[in-house]
Short mmCIF file of C-alpha atoms in Angstrom, two decimals:
data_model
loop_
_atom_site.label_atom_id
_atom_site.label_comp_id
_atom_site.label_asym_id
_atom_site.label_seq_id
_atom_site.Cartn_x
_atom_site.Cartn_y
_atom_site.Cartn_z
CA ASP A 963 -28.53 151.66 107.90
CA GLN A 964 -30.53 148.25 106.78
CA GLN A 965 -29.27 145.84 109.51
CA VAL A 966 -32.06 143.24 107.86
CA LYS A 967 -31.72 143.09 104.02
CA GLN A 968 -33.67 140.89 101.58
CA ASN A 969 -32.21 141.36 98.33
CA SER A 970 -34.57 140.01 96.20
CA PRO A 971 -37.78 141.91 95.84
CA SER A 972 -39.76 138.64 94.35
CA LEU A 973 -39.56 135.50 93.34
CA SER A 974 -41.71 133.14 91.42
CA VAL A 975 -42.13 129.56 91.77
CA GLN A 976 -43.71 126.53 90.18
CA GLU A 977 -46.41 124.97 92.72
CA GLY A 978 -44.91 121.61 94.05
CA ARG A 979 -41.36 123.04 93.45
CA ILE A 980 -39.10 124.64 96.20
CA SER A 981 -39.24 128.15 97.46
CA ILE A 982 -36.00 129.43 98.67
CA LEU A 983 -36.27 132.93 100.60
CA ASN A 984 -32.97 134.64 101.69
CA CYS A 985 -32.08 137.08 104.27
CA ASP A 986 -28.89 138.73 105.56
CA TYR A 987 -28.13 140.76 108.48
CA THR A 988 -25.48 142.93 109.50
CA ASN A 989 -25.70 143.22 113.46
CA SER A 990 -24.16 140.20 115.12
CA MET A 991 -26.13 141.08 118.45
CA PHE A 992 -29.08 139.47 116.77
CA ASP A 993 -29.78 136.20 118.28
CA TYR A 994 -33.37 135.77 117.53
CA PHE A 995 -34.72 135.85 113.86
CA LEU A 996 -38.38 135.51 112.51
CA TRP A 997 -40.25 135.00 109.27
CA TYR A 998 -43.46 136.71 108.87
CA LYS A 999 -46.14 136.17 106.00
CA LYS A 1000 -48.16 138.92 104.53
CA TYR A 1001 -51.24 138.98 102.73
CA PRO A 1002 -52.44 142.46 100.95
CA ALA A 1003 -54.27 144.52 103.21
CA GLU A 1004 -53.50 142.42 106.10
CA GLY A 1005 -50.99 142.28 109.28
CA PRO A 1006 -48.09 140.18 109.17
CA THR A 1007 -48.41 136.60 110.41
CA PHE A 1008 -45.83 134.82 112.28
CA LEU A 1009 -44.65 131.80 110.06
CA ILE A 1010 -41.29 130.60 111.95
CA SER A 1011 -38.53 131.45 114.15
CA ILE A 1012 -35.04 130.52 115.09
CA SER A 1013 -32.89 131.17 117.93
CA SER A 1014 -29.00 131.57 117.42
CA ILE A 1015 -28.21 128.67 119.12
CA LYS A 1016 -29.45 126.40 116.60
CA ASP A 1017 -28.93 126.33 112.67
CA LYS A 1018 -31.92 124.97 111.46
CA ASN A 1019 -35.72 125.02 112.82
CA GLU A 1020 -38.36 122.78 110.81
CA ASP A 1021 -42.46 123.17 111.38
CA GLY A 1022 -44.19 121.26 108.39
CA ARG A 1023 -43.49 122.39 104.93
CA PHE A 1024 -41.49 125.41 106.25
CA THR A 1025 -37.66 125.19 107.19
CA VAL A 1026 -35.49 128.28 108.30
CA PHE A 1027 -31.85 127.78 108.18
CA LEU A 1028 -29.19 130.16 109.78
CA ASN A 1029 -25.55 130.35 109.12
CA LYS A 1030 -24.12 132.56 111.78
CA SER A 1031 -20.60 132.74 110.30
CA ALA A 1032 -21.98 134.18 107.29
CA LYS A 1033 -24.94 136.13 108.77
CA HIS A 1034 -27.52 134.87 106.51
CA LEU A 1035 -30.77 132.69 107.27
CA SER A 1036 -32.76 131.15 104.55
CA LEU A 1037 -36.65 129.90 104.69
CA HIS A 1038 -37.44 127.00 102.54
CA ILE A 1039 -40.81 126.12 101.43
CA VAL A 1040 -41.61 122.72 100.00
CA PRO A 1041 -43.69 122.02 98.50
CA SER A 1042 -44.60 125.37 97.20
CA GLN A 1043 -48.67 125.85 97.27
CA PRO A 1044 -50.69 128.51 95.56
CA GLY A 1045 -52.00 129.85 99.04
CA ASP A 1046 -48.11 130.64 99.93
CA SER A 1047 -48.24 133.64 97.30
CA ALA A 1048 -47.57 136.52 99.73
CA VAL A 1049 -44.90 138.57 101.03
CA TYR A 1050 -42.49 137.12 103.40
CA PHE A 1051 -40.55 139.53 105.97
CA CYS A 1052 -37.46 138.36 107.71
CA ALA A 1053 -37.11 139.94 111.03
CA ALA A 1054 -34.28 139.79 113.90
CA SER A 1055 -34.16 140.79 117.23
CA ALA A 1056 -31.28 141.43 119.88
CA PRO A 1057 -31.22 140.39 123.50
CA ASN A 1058 -32.68 143.49 125.13
CA PHE A 1059 -34.44 143.03 128.63
CA GLY A 1060 -37.66 144.12 128.37
CA ASN A 1061 -37.32 145.49 125.03
CA GLU A 1062 -37.19 142.72 122.10
CA LYS A 1063 -38.36 144.96 119.15
CA LEU A 1064 -37.90 143.83 115.65
CA THR A 1065 -35.94 144.75 112.82
CA PHE A 1066 -37.35 143.80 109.44
CA GLY A 1067 -35.88 143.39 106.21
CA THR A 1068 -37.89 144.84 103.07
CA GLY A 1069 -39.37 141.92 102.03
CA THR A 1070 -39.92 139.34 98.90
CA ARG A 1071 -43.10 138.80 97.11
CA LEU A 1072 -43.31 134.89 96.31
CA THR A 1073 -45.48 134.12 93.59
CA ILE A 1074 -46.62 130.45 93.17
CA ILE A 1075 -47.38 129.52 89.69
CA PRO A 1076 -50.22 126.82 89.30
CA ASN B 888 -53.97 137.86 114.52
CA ALA B 889 -57.70 138.87 113.90
CA GLY B 890 -57.74 139.40 117.63
CA VAL B 891 -55.59 142.95 117.54
CA MET B 892 -58.01 145.57 116.46
CA GLN B 893 -56.89 148.36 114.77
CA ASN B 894 -58.72 151.34 113.29
CA PRO B 895 -60.04 153.01 110.94
CA ARG B 896 -58.31 150.54 108.50
CA HIS B 897 -58.12 153.61 106.11
CA LEU B 898 -57.66 156.93 106.84
CA VAL B 899 -57.21 159.88 104.36
CA ARG B 900 -56.13 163.31 105.74
CA ARG B 901 -55.36 166.79 104.18
CA ARG B 902 -51.80 168.15 104.69
CA GLY B 903 -52.08 170.01 108.12
CA GLN B 904 -54.75 167.82 109.31
CA GLU B 905 -54.05 165.38 112.52
CA ALA B 906 -54.26 161.65 112.12
CA ARG B 907 -55.51 159.23 115.08
CA LEU B 908 -54.61 155.46 114.90
CA ARG B 909 -56.48 153.31 117.18
CA CYS B 910 -55.14 150.17 118.43
CA SER B 911 -56.85 147.57 120.41
CA PRO B 912 -54.54 145.08 121.56
CA MET B 913 -55.76 141.10 122.50
CA LYS B 914 -57.38 140.43 125.46
CA GLY B 915 -54.86 140.35 128.39
CA HIS B 916 -52.21 142.11 126.68
CA SER B 917 -50.58 144.92 128.04
CA HIS B 918 -47.55 145.59 125.44
CA VAL B 919 -47.84 147.20 122.36
CA TYR B 920 -45.72 148.08 119.81
CA TRP B 921 -46.26 150.42 116.77
CA TYR B 922 -44.49 149.66 113.44
CA ARG B 923 -44.75 152.01 110.41
CA GLN B 924 -44.26 150.67 106.51
CA LEU B 925 -43.60 153.06 104.08
CA PRO B 926 -44.14 152.02 100.37
CA GLU B 927 -41.81 149.29 99.06
CA GLU B 928 -40.18 148.96 102.71
CA GLY B 929 -40.13 146.78 105.46
CA LEU B 930 -41.83 147.68 108.79
CA LYS B 931 -39.80 150.07 110.74
CA PHE B 932 -39.76 150.23 114.73
CA MET B 933 -41.48 153.51 116.01
CA VAL B 934 -42.51 153.09 119.66
CA TYR B 935 -43.22 150.46 122.50
CA LEU B 936 -45.81 151.04 125.10
CA GLN B 937 -46.89 149.52 128.06
CA LYS B 938 -50.02 150.50 130.21
CA GLU B 939 -49.44 154.00 130.72
CA ASN B 940 -45.84 154.24 130.04
CA ILE B 941 -43.59 154.63 127.02
CA ILE B 942 -40.88 152.22 127.17
CA ASP B 943 -38.67 153.07 123.81
CA GLU B 944 -39.87 155.84 121.61
CA SER B 945 -36.28 155.97 119.49
CA GLY B 946 -37.97 154.95 116.22
CA MET B 947 -40.50 157.81 116.45
CA PRO B 948 -39.90 161.36 114.56
CA LYS B 949 -39.27 163.80 117.05
CA GLU B 950 -41.79 166.53 116.13
CA ARG B 951 -45.64 165.94 115.52
CA PHE B 952 -45.71 162.10 116.29
CA SER B 953 -46.86 161.08 119.99
CA ALA B 954 -48.25 157.80 121.20
CA GLU B 955 -50.06 156.92 124.55
CA PHE B 956 -51.45 153.48 126.03
CA PRO B 957 -53.76 154.60 128.71
CA LYS B 958 -54.83 152.36 131.72
CA GLU B 959 -58.37 152.22 129.94
CA GLY B 960 -58.77 152.29 126.43
CA PRO B 961 -56.93 151.54 123.07
CA SER B 962 -53.54 152.69 122.21
CA ILE B 963 -53.35 155.86 120.17
CA LEU B 964 -50.95 157.29 117.65
CA ARG B 965 -51.21 160.69 116.66
CA ILE B 966 -49.86 162.56 114.01
CA GLN B 967 -50.21 166.26 113.86
CA GLN B 968 -49.96 168.44 110.87
CA VAL B 969 -49.49 165.57 108.65
CA VAL B 970 -47.55 165.80 105.36
CA ARG B 971 -47.53 163.66 102.38
CA GLY B 972 -44.46 161.78 103.70
CA ASP B 973 -46.91 160.54 106.55
CA SER B 974 -48.63 158.11 103.90
CA ALA B 975 -47.83 154.47 104.90
CA ALA B 976 -49.20 151.57 106.67
CA TYR B 977 -49.45 151.50 110.25
CA PHE B 978 -49.42 148.05 112.35
CA CYS B 979 -49.25 147.78 115.60
CA ALA B 980 -48.55 144.42 117.31
CA SER B 981 -49.43 143.31 121.06
CA SER B 982 -48.12 140.93 123.32
CA PRO B 983 -48.84 139.64 127.13
CA THR B 984 -45.55 140.21 128.08
CA ASP B 985 -42.56 142.13 127.17
CA ARG B 986 -41.40 139.01 125.23
CA VAL B 987 -42.78 140.11 122.05
CA ARG B 988 -40.47 138.25 119.83
CA THR B 989 -42.32 135.11 120.80
CA GLU B 990 -45.72 136.34 121.80
CA ALA B 991 -46.81 139.15 119.63
CA PHE B 992 -49.49 139.16 117.21
CA PHE B 993 -49.98 142.48 114.53
CA GLY B 994 -53.28 143.70 113.74
CA GLN B 995 -54.03 144.35 110.11
CA GLY B 996 -52.95 147.84 109.92
CA THR B 997 -54.02 151.36 108.96
CA ARG B 998 -53.37 152.93 105.60
CA LEU B 999 -52.99 156.45 105.99
CA THR B 1000 -53.16 158.50 103.19
CA VAL B 1001 -52.44 162.03 103.18
CA VAL B 1002 -53.55 164.44 100.05
#
């Protein structure tokens, strides 16, 4: 069972425009959500996170929105830059003292078109 | 995340051989998580270890797979009698505490190919 879903395998966006990546989850116990960026042949790199007590978190060009009632979160990148081309993974974690393992989505490949 | 060292970066094994993957956590990190990424899929949790202890191995296949994190040296993920379905990228993440969701860094991964 896929508890974290990224339904768009790929997304192409013009440079300078907004990129919106979506993620849905099914486990209502998840209370912490993260986005990772991954380049080919490299490990995932943490990008931004949000706790379930918030509905928005912003860090420079990156903003994550959380809609708990819809069990949906999105990552907005604005303006998009060529270096943003990568695979983006959504991940979630449930509160579990001493064991905060992450559940990942399948990823969305973002291509920024110059 | 360059601080988490995984080796080898690429590993080719014939069916039936053993694969041994190493993860050296960042300095001061005593918590290690292993994840596997099958082709076209996301990362799947395999096992969580602290020094000399396995905390959670619920994501690890019951047979052929084992993991350890000794007091000295790297964490090792061992796959015995490999099969083609074991071909994947294996990533480890290390953390200074059990707060992995806020403090973990991933290594660059080991790409295992079984021929």
